[in-house]
Short mmCIF file of C-alpha atoms and ligand atoms in Angstrom, two decimals:
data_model
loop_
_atom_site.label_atom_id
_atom_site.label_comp_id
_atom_site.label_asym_id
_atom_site.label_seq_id
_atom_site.Cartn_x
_atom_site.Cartn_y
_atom_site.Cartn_z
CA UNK R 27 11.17 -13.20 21.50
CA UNK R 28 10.65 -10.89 24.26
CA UNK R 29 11.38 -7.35 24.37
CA UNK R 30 13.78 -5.33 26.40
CA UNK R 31 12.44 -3.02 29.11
CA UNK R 32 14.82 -0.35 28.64
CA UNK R 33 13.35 0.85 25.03
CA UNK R 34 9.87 0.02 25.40
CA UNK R 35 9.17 3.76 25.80
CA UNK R 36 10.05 4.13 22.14
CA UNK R 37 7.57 3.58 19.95
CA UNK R 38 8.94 0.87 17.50
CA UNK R 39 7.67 0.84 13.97
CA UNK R 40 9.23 -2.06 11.41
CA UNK R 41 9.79 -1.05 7.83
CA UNK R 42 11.42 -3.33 4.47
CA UNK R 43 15.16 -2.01 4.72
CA UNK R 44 15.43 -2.62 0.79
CA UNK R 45 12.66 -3.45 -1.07
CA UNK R 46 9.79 -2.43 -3.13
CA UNK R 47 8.22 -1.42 -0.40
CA UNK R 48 10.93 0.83 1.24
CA UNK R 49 10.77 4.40 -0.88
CA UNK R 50 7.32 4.51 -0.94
CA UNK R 51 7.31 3.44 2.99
CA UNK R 52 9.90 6.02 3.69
CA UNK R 53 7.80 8.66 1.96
CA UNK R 54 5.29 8.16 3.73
CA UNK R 55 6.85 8.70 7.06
CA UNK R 56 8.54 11.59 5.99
CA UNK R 57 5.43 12.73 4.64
CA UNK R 58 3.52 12.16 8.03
CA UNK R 59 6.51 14.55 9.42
CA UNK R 60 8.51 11.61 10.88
CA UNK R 61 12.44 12.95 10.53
CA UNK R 62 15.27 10.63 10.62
CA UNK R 63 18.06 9.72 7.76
CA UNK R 64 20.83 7.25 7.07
CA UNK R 65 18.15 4.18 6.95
CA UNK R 66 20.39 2.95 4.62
CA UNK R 67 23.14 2.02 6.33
CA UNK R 68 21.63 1.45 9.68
CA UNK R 69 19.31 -1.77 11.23
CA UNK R 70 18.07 0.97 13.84
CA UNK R 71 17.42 4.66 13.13
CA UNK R 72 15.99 7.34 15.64
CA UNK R 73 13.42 9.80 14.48
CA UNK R 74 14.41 13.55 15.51
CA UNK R 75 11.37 15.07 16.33
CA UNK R 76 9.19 12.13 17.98
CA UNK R 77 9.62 9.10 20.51
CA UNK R 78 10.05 6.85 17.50
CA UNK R 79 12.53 4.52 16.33
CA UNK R 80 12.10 2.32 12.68
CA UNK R 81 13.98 -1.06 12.69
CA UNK R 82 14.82 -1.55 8.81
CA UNK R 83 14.14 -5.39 7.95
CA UNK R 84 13.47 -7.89 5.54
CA UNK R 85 9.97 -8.22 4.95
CA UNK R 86 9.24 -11.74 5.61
CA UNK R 87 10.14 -10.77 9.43
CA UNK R 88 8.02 -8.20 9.74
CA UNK R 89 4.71 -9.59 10.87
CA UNK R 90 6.62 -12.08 13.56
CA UNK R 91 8.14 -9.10 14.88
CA UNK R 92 4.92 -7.08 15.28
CA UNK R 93 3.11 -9.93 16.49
CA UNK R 94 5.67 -11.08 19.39
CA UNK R 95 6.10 -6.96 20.28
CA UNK R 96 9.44 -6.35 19.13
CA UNK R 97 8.16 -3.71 17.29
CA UNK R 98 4.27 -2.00 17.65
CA UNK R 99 3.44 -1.51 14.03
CA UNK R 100 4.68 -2.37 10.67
CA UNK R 101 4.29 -1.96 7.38
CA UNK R 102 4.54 -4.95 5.02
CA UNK R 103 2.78 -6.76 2.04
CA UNK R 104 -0.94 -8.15 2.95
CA UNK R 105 0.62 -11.52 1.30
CA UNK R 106 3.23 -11.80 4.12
CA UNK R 107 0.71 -10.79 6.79
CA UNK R 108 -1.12 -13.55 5.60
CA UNK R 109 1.85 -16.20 4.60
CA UNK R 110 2.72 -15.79 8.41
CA UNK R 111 -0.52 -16.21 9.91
CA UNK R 112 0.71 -13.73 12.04
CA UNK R 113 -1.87 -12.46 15.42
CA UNK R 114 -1.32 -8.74 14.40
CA UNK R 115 -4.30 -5.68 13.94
CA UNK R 116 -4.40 -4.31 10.36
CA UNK R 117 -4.84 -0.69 10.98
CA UNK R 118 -5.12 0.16 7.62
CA UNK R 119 -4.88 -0.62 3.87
CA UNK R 120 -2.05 1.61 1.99
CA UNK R 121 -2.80 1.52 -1.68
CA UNK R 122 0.66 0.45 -2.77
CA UNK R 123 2.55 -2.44 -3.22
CA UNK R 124 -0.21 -3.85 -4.77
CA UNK R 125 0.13 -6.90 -6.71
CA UNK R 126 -1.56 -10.44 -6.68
CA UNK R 127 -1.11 -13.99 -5.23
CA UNK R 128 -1.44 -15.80 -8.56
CA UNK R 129 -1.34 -19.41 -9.90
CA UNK R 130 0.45 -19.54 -13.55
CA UNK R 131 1.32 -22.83 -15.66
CA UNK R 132 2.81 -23.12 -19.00
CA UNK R 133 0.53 -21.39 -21.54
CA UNK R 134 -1.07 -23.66 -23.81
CA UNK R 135 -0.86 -26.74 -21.50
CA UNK R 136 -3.46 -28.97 -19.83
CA UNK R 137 -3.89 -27.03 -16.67
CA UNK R 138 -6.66 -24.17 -17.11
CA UNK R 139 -9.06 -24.45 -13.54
CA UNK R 140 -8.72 -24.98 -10.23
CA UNK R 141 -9.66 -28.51 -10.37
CA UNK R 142 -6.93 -29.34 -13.03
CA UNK R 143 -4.78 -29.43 -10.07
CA UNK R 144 -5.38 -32.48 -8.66
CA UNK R 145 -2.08 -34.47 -7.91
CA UNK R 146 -0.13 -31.58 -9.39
CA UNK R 147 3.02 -29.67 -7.73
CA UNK R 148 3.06 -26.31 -6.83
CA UNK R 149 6.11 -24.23 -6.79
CA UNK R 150 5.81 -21.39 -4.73
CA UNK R 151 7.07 -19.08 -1.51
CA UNK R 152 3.76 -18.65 -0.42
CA UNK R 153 2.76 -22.57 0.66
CA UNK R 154 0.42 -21.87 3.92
CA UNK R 155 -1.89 -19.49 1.39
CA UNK R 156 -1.45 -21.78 -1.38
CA UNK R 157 -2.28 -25.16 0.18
CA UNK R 158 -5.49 -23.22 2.33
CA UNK R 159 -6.26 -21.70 -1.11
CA UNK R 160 -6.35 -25.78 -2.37
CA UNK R 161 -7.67 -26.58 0.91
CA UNK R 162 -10.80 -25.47 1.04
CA UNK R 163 -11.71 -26.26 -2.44
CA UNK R 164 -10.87 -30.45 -1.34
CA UNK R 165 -7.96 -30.33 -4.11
CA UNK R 166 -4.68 -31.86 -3.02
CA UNK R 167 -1.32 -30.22 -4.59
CA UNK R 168 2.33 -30.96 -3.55
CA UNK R 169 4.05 -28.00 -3.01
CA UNK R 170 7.55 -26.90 -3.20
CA UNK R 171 8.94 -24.35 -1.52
CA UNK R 172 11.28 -21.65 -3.33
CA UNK R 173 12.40 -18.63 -1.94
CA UNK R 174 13.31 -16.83 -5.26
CA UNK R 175 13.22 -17.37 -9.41
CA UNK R 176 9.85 -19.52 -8.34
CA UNK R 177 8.87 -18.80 -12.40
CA UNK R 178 11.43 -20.98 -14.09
CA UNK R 179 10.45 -24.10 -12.07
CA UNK R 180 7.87 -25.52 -14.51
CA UNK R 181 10.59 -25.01 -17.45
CA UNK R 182 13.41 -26.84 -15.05
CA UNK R 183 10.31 -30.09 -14.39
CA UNK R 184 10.38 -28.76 -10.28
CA UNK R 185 6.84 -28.42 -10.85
CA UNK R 186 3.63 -28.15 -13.17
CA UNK R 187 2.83 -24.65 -11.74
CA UNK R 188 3.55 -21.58 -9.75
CA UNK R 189 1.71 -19.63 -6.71
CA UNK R 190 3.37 -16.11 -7.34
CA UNK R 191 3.32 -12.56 -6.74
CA UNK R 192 2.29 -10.68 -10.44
CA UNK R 193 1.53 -6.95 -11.19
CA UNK R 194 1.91 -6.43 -14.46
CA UNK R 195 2.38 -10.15 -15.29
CA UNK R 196 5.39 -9.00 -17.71
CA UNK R 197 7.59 -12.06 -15.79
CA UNK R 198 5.17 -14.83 -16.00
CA UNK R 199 4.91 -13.84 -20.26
CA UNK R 200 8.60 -14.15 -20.04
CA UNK R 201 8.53 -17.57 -19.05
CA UNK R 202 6.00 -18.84 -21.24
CA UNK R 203 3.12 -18.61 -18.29
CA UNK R 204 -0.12 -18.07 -18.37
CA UNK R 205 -1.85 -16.46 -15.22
CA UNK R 206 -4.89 -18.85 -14.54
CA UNK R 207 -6.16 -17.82 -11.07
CA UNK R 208 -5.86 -14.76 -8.24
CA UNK R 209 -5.79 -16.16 -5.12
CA UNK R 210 -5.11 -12.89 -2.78
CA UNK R 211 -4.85 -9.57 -3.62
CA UNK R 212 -2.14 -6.84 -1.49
CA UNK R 213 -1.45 -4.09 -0.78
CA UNK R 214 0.72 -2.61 1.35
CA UNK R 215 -0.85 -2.56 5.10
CA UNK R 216 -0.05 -0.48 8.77
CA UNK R 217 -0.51 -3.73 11.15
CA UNK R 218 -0.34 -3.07 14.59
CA UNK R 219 1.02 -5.44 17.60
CA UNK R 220 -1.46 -7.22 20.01
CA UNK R 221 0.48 -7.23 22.84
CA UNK R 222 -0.62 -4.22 25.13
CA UNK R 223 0.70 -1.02 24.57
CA UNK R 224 1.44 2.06 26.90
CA UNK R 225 -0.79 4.86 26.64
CA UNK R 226 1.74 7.50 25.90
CA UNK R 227 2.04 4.75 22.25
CA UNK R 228 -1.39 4.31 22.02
CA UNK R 229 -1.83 8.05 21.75
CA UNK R 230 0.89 8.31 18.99
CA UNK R 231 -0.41 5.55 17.03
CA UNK R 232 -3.65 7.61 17.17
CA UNK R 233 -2.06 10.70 16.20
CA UNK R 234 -0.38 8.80 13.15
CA UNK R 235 -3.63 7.08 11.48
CA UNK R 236 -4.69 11.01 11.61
CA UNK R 237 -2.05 11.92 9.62
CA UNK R 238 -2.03 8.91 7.65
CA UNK R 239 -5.40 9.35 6.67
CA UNK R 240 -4.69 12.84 5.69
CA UNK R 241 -2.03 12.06 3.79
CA UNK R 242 -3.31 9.21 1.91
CA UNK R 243 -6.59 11.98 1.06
CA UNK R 244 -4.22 14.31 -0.13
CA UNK R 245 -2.40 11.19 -2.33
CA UNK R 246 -5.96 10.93 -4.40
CA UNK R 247 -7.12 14.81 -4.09
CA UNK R 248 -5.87 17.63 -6.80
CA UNK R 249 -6.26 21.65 -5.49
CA UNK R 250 -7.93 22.92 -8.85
CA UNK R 251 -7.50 26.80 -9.54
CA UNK R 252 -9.76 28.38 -12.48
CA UNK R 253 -11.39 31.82 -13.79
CA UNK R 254 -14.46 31.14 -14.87
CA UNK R 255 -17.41 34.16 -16.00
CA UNK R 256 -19.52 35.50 -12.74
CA UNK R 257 -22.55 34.42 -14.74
CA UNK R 258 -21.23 30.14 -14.86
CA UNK R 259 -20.47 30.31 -10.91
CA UNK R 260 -23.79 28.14 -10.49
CA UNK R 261 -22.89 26.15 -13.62
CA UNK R 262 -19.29 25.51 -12.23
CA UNK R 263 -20.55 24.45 -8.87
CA UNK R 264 -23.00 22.14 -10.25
CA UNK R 265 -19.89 20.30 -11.96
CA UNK R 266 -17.26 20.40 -9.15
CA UNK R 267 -17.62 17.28 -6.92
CA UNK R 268 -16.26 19.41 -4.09
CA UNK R 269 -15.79 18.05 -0.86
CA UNK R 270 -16.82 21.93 0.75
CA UNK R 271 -18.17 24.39 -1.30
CA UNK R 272 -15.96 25.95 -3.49
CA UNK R 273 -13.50 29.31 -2.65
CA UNK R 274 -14.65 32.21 -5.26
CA UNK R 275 -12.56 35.42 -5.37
CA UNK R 276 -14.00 38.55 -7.52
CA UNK R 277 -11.56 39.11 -10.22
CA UNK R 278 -10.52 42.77 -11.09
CA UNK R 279 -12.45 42.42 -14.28
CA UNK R 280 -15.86 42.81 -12.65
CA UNK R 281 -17.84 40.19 -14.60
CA UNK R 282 -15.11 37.18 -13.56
CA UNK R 283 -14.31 35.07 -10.73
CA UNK R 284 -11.79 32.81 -9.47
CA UNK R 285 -12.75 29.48 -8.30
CA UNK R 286 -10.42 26.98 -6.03
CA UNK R 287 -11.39 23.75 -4.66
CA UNK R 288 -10.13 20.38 -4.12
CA UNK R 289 -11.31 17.38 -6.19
CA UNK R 290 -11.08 13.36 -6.34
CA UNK R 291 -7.91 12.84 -8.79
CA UNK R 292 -9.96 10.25 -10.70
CA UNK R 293 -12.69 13.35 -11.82
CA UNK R 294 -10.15 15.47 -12.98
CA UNK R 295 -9.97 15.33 -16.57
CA UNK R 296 -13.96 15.15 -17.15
CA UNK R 297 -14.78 17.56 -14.43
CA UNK R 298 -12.15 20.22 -16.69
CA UNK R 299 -13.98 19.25 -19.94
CA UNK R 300 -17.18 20.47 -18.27
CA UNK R 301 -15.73 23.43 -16.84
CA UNK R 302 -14.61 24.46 -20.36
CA UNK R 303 -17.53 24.06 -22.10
CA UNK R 304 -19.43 26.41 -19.19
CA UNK R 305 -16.64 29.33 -20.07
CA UNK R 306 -13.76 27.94 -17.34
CA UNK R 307 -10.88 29.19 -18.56
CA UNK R 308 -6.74 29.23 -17.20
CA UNK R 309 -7.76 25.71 -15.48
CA UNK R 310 -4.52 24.82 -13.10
CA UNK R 311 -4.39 21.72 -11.04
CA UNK R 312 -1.51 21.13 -8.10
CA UNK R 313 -1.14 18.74 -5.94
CA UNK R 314 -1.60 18.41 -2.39
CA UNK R 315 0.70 17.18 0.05
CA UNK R 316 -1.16 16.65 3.12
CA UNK R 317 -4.66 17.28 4.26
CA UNK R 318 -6.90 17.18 7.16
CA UNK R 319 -10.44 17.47 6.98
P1 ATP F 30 13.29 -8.88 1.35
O1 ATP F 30 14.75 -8.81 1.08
O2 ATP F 30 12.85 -7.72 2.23
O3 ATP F 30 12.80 -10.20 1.83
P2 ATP F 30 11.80 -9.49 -1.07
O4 ATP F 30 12.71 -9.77 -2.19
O5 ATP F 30 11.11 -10.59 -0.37
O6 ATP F 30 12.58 -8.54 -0.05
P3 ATP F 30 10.39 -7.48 -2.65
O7 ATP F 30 10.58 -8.04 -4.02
O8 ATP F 30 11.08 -6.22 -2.28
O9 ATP F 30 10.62 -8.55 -1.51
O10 ATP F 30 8.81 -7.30 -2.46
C1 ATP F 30 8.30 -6.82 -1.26
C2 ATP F 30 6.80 -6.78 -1.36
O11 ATP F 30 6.40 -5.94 -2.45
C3 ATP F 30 6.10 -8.07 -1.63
O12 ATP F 30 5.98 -8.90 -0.49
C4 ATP F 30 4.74 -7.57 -2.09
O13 ATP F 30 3.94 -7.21 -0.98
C5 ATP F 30 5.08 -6.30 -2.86
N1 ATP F 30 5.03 -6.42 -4.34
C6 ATP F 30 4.38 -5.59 -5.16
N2 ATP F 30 4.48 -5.97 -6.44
C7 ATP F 30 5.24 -7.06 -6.46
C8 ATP F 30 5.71 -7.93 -7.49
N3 ATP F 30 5.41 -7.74 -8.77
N4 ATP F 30 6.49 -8.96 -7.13
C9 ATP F 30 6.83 -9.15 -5.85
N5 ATP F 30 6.39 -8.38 -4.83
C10 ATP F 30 5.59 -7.35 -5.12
ZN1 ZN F 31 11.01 -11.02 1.47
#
């Protein structure tokens, strides 16, 4: 695949057009201040306010088109990065889509470890991560290769076992499977073309990992808003795992004081039993849409 000359001032960023992956994708760019609409109905979509256009695709494309150039960066699953083998640069991890490359057989049967496997056939649509998976461990499997419904193969005889993609696992209970062993974790990634870009897109791409960044802080931050007594300020800043030192505001009662800061979400509810037991009181959290530090 080559690319034409007449758009390669655009920069071209590849996203799932329907998916899993495509509201939280599209949130994210509108969330980075990317404008555009009606990716819905359209294969190509311009944004408004930069020199950007998204080509909406299925995700098992993705990677082949960021590695040949058709498009500079994409976001897909770390499992199809990897099922394609695909020459790209990760640029960054997103923390969602995640879920698991998994193997699952029949619960209660024979098959338990790795080396069980020997001999055995694989259903899966992941067979270049499966069979390296096997691979390096000297274990030959026969693998088949399904595109969808991979977990009712071991019920229909196609095969002893599946390679699949779990989160919860709620599908493989519902077909009698037990999940035996993780061979890749994913998440959702920014991967970046290695064909040589312009320097006007280099720049952009730049600008966007900024924003990115800040966004994705903001994602696992919480703004935190409290009264506490004058005499706990020391008390209260002991507790707060600020990333700055706090904002405190004298309160028209003399002997209190407002306190805002920003905290990791994960702190939250011990960091506000603390504060309440040092006299914090009217404790209000909010979230934050963007920030950068
Ligand atoms: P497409 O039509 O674009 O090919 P698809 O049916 O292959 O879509 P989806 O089911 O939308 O793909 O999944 C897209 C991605 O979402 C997966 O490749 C994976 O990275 C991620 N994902 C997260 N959790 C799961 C899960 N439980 N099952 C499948 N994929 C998951
Ligand atoms: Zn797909």
């Amino acid at each position: 695949m080559t690319r034409s000359k007449d758009s390669s001032t655009s920069l071209r960023i590849a996203i799932q057009k329907s998916g899993r992956l495509t509201d939280k994708t599209v949130s994210l760019l509108q969330g980075i201040g990317v404008e555009f609409d009606n990716y819905k109905r359209n294969l190509m979509v311009k944004t408004r306010n930069f020199d950007v256009e998204l080509l909406l695709l299925r995700d098992d494309d993705i990677p082949e088109y960021v590695q040949d150039g058709i498009c500079d960066l994409g976001f897909v699953g770390a499992n199809e990065r990897a099922e394609k083998n695909s020459d790209v640069t990760v640029l960054r991890g997103l923390n969602y889509g995640r879920c698991r490359l998994s193997i699952a057989a029949p619960k209660n049967g024979p098959l338990k470890s790795a080396s069980d496997f020997e001999g055995k056939t694989i259903a899966t649509s992941y067979p270049f991560i499966t069979q390296k998976y096997f691979e390096e461990q000297n274990i030959n499997v026969k693998l088949v290769e399904i595109s969808g419904a991979v977990e009712i193969t071991p019920q229909l005889g196609v095969a002893d076992a599946i390679a699949d993609l779990v989160s919860t696992g709620g599908t493989l209970r519902a077909n009698g499977l037990e999940e035996l062993i993780t061979i890749m974790e994913s998440e959702t990634e920014l991967i970046q073309t290695n064909q040589e870009l312009s320097e006007g897109k280099k720049e952009l791409i730049e600008k966007f990992l900024v924003r990115i960044d800040g966004y994705q802080q903001a994602k696992k931050s919480r703004y935190i808003m409290m009264n506490a007594p004058t005499a706990s300020i020391e008390k209260v800043k002991a507790i707060i795992p600020s990333m700055k030192s706090p904002t405190i505001v004298p309160l028209a009662e003399s002997d209190m004081v407002a306190i805002h800061t920003v905290i990791p979400i994960t702190k939250f509810w011990t960091v506000m039993e603390e504060l309440k037991e040092v006299g914090a009181t009217d404790i209000v959290m909010l979230p934050i849409e963007s920030m950068i530090l």
